[in-house]
C-alpha positions as a printed NumPy array, in Angstrom:
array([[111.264,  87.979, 143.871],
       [115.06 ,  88.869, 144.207],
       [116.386,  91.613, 143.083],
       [119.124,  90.186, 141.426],
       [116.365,  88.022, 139.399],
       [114.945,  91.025, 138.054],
       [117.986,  92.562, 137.197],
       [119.596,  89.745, 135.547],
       [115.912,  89.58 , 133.46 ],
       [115.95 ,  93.008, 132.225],
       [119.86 ,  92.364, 130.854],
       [118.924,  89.181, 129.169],
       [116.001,  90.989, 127.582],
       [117.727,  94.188, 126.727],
       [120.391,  91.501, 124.707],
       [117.439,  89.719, 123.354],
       [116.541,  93.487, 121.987],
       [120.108,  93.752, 120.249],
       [119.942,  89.978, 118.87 ],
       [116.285,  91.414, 117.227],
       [117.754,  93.864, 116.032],
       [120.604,  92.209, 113.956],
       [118.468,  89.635, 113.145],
       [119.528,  86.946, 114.943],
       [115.975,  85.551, 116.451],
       [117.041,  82.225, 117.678],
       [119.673,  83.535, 120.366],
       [116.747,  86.505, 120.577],
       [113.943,  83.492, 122.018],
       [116.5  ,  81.68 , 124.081],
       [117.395,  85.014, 126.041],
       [114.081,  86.295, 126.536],
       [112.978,  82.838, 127.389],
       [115.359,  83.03 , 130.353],
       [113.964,  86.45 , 131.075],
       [110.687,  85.318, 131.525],
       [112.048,  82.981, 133.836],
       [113.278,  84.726, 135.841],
       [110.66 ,  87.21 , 136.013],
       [107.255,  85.767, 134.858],
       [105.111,  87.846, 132.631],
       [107.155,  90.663, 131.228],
       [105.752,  92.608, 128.511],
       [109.138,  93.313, 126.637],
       [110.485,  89.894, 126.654],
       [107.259,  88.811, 126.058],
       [106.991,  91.024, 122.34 ],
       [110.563,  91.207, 121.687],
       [109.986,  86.851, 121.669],
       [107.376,  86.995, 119.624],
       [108.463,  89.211, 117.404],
       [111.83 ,  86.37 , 116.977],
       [109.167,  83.673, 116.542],
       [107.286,  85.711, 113.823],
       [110.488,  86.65 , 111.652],
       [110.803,  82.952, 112.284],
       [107.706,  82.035, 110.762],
       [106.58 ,  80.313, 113.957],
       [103.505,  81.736, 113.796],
       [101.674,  79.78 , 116.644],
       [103.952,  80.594, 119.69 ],
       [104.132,  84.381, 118.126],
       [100.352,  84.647, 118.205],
       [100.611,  83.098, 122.21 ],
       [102.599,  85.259, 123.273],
       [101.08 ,  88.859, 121.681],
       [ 98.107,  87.304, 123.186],
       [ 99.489,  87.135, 127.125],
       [100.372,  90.641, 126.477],
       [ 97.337,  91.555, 126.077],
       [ 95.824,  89.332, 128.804],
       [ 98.975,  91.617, 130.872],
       [ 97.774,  95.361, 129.252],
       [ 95.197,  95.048, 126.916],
       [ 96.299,  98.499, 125.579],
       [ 99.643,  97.54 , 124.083],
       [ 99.044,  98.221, 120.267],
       [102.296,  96.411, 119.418],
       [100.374,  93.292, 120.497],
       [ 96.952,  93.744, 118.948],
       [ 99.035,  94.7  , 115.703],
       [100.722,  91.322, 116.451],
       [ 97.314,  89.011, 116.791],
       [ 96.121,  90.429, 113.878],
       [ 98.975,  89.519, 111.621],
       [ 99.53 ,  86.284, 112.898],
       [ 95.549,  85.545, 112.742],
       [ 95.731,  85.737, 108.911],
       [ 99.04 ,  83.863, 108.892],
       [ 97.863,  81.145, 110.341],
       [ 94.239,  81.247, 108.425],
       [ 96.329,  80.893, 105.399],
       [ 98.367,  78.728, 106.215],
       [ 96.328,  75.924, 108.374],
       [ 92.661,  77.365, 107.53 ],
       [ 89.688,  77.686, 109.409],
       [ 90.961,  74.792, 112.048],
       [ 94.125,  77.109, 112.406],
       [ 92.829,  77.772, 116.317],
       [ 92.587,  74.362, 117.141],
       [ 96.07 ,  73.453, 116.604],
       [ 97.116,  76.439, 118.907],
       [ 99.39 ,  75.957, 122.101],
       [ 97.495,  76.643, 124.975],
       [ 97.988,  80.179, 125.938],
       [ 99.154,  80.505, 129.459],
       [ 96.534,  82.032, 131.993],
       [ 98.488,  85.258, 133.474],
       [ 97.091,  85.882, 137.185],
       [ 95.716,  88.612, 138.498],
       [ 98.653,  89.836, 140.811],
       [100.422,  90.491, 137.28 ],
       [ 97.746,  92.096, 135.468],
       [ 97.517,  94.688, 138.224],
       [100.911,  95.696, 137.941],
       [ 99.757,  97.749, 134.942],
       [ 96.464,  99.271, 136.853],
       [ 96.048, 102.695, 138.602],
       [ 95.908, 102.654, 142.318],
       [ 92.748, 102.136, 143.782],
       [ 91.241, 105.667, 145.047],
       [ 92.783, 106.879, 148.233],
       [ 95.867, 104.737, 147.632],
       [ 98.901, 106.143, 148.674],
       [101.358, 103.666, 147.021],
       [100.949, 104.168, 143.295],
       [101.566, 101.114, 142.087],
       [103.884,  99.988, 139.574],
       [102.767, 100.457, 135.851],
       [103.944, 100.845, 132.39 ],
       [104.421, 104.186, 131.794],
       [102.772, 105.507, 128.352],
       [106.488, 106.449, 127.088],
       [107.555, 103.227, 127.476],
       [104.365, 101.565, 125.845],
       [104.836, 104.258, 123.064],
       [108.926, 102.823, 122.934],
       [108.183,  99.242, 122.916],
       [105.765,  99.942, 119.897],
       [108.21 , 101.778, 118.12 ],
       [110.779,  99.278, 118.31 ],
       [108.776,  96.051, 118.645],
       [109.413,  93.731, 115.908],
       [111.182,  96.107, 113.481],
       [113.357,  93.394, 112.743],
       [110.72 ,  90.683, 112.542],
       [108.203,  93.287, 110.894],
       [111.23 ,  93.525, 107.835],
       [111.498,  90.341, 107.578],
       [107.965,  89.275, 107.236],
       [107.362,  91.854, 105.294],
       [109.995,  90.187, 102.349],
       [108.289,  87.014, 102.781],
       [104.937,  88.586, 101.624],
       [106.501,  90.157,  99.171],
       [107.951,  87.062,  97.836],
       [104.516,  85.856,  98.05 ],
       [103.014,  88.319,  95.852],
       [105.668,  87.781,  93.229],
       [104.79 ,  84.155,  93.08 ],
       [100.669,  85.397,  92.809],
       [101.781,  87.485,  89.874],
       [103.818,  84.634,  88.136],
       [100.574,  82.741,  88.115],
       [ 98.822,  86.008,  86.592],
       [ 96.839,  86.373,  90.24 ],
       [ 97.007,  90.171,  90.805],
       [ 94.412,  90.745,  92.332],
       [ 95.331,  88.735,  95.077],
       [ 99.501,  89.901,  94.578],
       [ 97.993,  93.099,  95.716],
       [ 97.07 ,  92.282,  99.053],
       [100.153,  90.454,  99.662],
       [101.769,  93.439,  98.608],
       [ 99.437,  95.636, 100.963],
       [100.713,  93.454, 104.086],
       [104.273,  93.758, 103.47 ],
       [104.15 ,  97.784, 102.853],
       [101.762,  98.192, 106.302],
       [105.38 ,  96.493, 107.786],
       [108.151,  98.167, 106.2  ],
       [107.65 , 100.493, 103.245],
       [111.157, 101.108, 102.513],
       [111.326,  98.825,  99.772],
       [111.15 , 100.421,  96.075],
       [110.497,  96.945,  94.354],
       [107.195,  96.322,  96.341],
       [105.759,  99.469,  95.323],
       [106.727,  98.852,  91.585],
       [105.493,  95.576,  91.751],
       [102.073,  96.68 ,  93.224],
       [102.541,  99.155,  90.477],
       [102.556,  96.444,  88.037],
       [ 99.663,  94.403,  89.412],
       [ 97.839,  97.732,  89.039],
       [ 98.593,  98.807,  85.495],
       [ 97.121,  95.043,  84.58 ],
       [ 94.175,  95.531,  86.151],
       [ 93.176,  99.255,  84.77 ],
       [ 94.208, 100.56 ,  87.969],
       [ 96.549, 103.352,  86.658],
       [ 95.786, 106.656,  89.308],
       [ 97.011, 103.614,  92.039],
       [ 99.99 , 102.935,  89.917],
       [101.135, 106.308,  89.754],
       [100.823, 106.76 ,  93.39 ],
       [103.029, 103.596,  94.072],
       [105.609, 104.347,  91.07 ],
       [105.533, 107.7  ,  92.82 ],
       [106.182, 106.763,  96.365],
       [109.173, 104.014,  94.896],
       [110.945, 107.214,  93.495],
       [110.802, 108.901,  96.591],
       [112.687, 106.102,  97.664],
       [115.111, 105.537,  94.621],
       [115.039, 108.957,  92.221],
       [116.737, 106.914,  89.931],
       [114.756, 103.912,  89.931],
       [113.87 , 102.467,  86.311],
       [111.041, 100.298,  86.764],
       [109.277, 103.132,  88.893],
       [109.78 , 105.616,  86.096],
       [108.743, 103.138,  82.937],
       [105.632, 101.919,  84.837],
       [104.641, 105.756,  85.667],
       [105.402, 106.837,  82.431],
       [102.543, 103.862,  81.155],
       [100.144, 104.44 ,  83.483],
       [100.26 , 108.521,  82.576],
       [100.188, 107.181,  78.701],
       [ 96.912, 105.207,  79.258],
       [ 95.289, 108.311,  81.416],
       [ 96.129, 110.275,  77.826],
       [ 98.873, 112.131,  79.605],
       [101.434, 112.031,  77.193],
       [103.476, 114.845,  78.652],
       [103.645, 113.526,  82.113],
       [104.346, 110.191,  80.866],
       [106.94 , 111.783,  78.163],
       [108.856, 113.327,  80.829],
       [109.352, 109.931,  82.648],
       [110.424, 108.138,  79.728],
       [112.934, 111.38 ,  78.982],
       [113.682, 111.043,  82.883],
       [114.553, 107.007,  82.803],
       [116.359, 107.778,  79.341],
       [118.703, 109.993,  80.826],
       [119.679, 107.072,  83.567],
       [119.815, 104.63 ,  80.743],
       [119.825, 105.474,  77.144],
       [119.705, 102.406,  75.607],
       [116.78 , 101.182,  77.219],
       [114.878,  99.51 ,  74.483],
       [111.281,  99.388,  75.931],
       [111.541, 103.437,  77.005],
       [112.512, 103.749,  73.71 ],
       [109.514, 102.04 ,  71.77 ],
       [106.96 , 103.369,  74.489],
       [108.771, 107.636,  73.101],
       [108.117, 106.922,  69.813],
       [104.402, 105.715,  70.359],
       [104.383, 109.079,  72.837],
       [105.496, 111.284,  70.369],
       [102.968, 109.975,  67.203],
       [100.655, 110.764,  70.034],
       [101.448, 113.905,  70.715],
       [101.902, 114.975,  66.618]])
């Protein structure tokens, strides 16, 4: 192998890195596709690809190639993390014959797979590995774009559950998207809101809680708080949020219905 191959390989992938990042995850596959091409089997081309294919909901090559990363260094927890959320994409979306209708996952050979091994004993050439910093990067930064954006789609998923009054199972789709980004205020009120229908209101609180960590000013968070602390018999707590949301916006009706049933509670 050239040198200039591997050079140009790590340039295309380090721009397939910056298309990830901004989201653009076709020109993201095409570059580290001619990474790989140039140099066969690289584990950052390899996840920074699938991570493109998974914010592009091509859930089959994504699960391929987390799966010849591990075949390359079965310790890469950016890829296990991978195989496991593209194993219950794909159960959902093509059931339990969701394997069958996999592309066949390319066999990596040894002579690659011992690029990331120890030297043998006695050895003096150490030879070439990942180093744990790098692993440790690649996990860090591997998919954060794709992770985002799959983590919307659930989201959107859950809010179609809870249109058909299925929170239960809104909850878990709410779960997913929070283990990949929980940055977003509306899917903790919304899993706030599956919870307060099902009883759940010490969960609610939490959630409502974490969303205002994110927005202090957030309404929803605030209202949905302030009824699950009203059902616990917490009037105060939950008196204080509505007096909280109030302040934000005083001519919020429902705040204002849900204070006066607070304060006949509290007489």
């Amino acid at each position: 192998m050239s040198r200039n191959a591997e050079e140009a390989s790590v340039l295309y992938s380090n721009r397939a890195a910056c298309y990830l990042k901004d989201g653009n995850c076709s020109l993201c596959v095409k570059d580290c596709s001619v990474a790989l091409d140039l140099v066969p089997f690289g584990i950052k081309p390899l996840l920074r690809r699938a991570a493109a294919y998974e914010a592009l909901e091509r859930y089959q090559l994504a699960y391929v190639d987390y799966k010849t990363v591990l075949q390359i260094d079965c310790t890469v927890q950016a890829a296990h993390d991978g195989v496991n959320r593209m194993t219950k994409a794909l159960l959902e979306k093509d059931g339990l014959e969701w394997r069958q209708k996999l592309p066949q996952i390319p066999s990596v050979p040894v002579s690659a797979q011992r690029r990331w091994d120890f030297p043998p004993a006695g050895s003096q050439a150490a030879a070439p590995k990942l180093k744990a910093t790098e692993t440790a990067s690649l996990e860090k930064q591997v998919p954060t774009a794709a992770m985002i954006e799959r983590a919307k789609t659930l989201k959107q998923e859950g809010n179609e559950l809870v249109k058909k009054g299925n929170h239960k199972k809104a909850i878990e789709k709410y779960s997913e998207s929070l283990k990949l980004s929980n940055q977003e205020c509306a899917t903790y009120t919304n899993r706030a809101l599956c919870y307060l229908s099902l009883k759940q209101y010490k969960e609610a609180i939490q959630d409502c809680t974490e969303a205002l960590k994110l927005d202090a000013k957030n309404i929803k968070a605030f209202y949905r708080r302030a009824q699950a602390f009203k059902e616990l018999k917490d009037y105060k707590s939950s008196m204080t949020d509505i007096n909280s949301l109030l302040k934000i916006e005083p001519k919020n009706i429902a705040a204002q219905n849900l204070l006066q049933e607070l304060n006949k509670n509290l007489k």
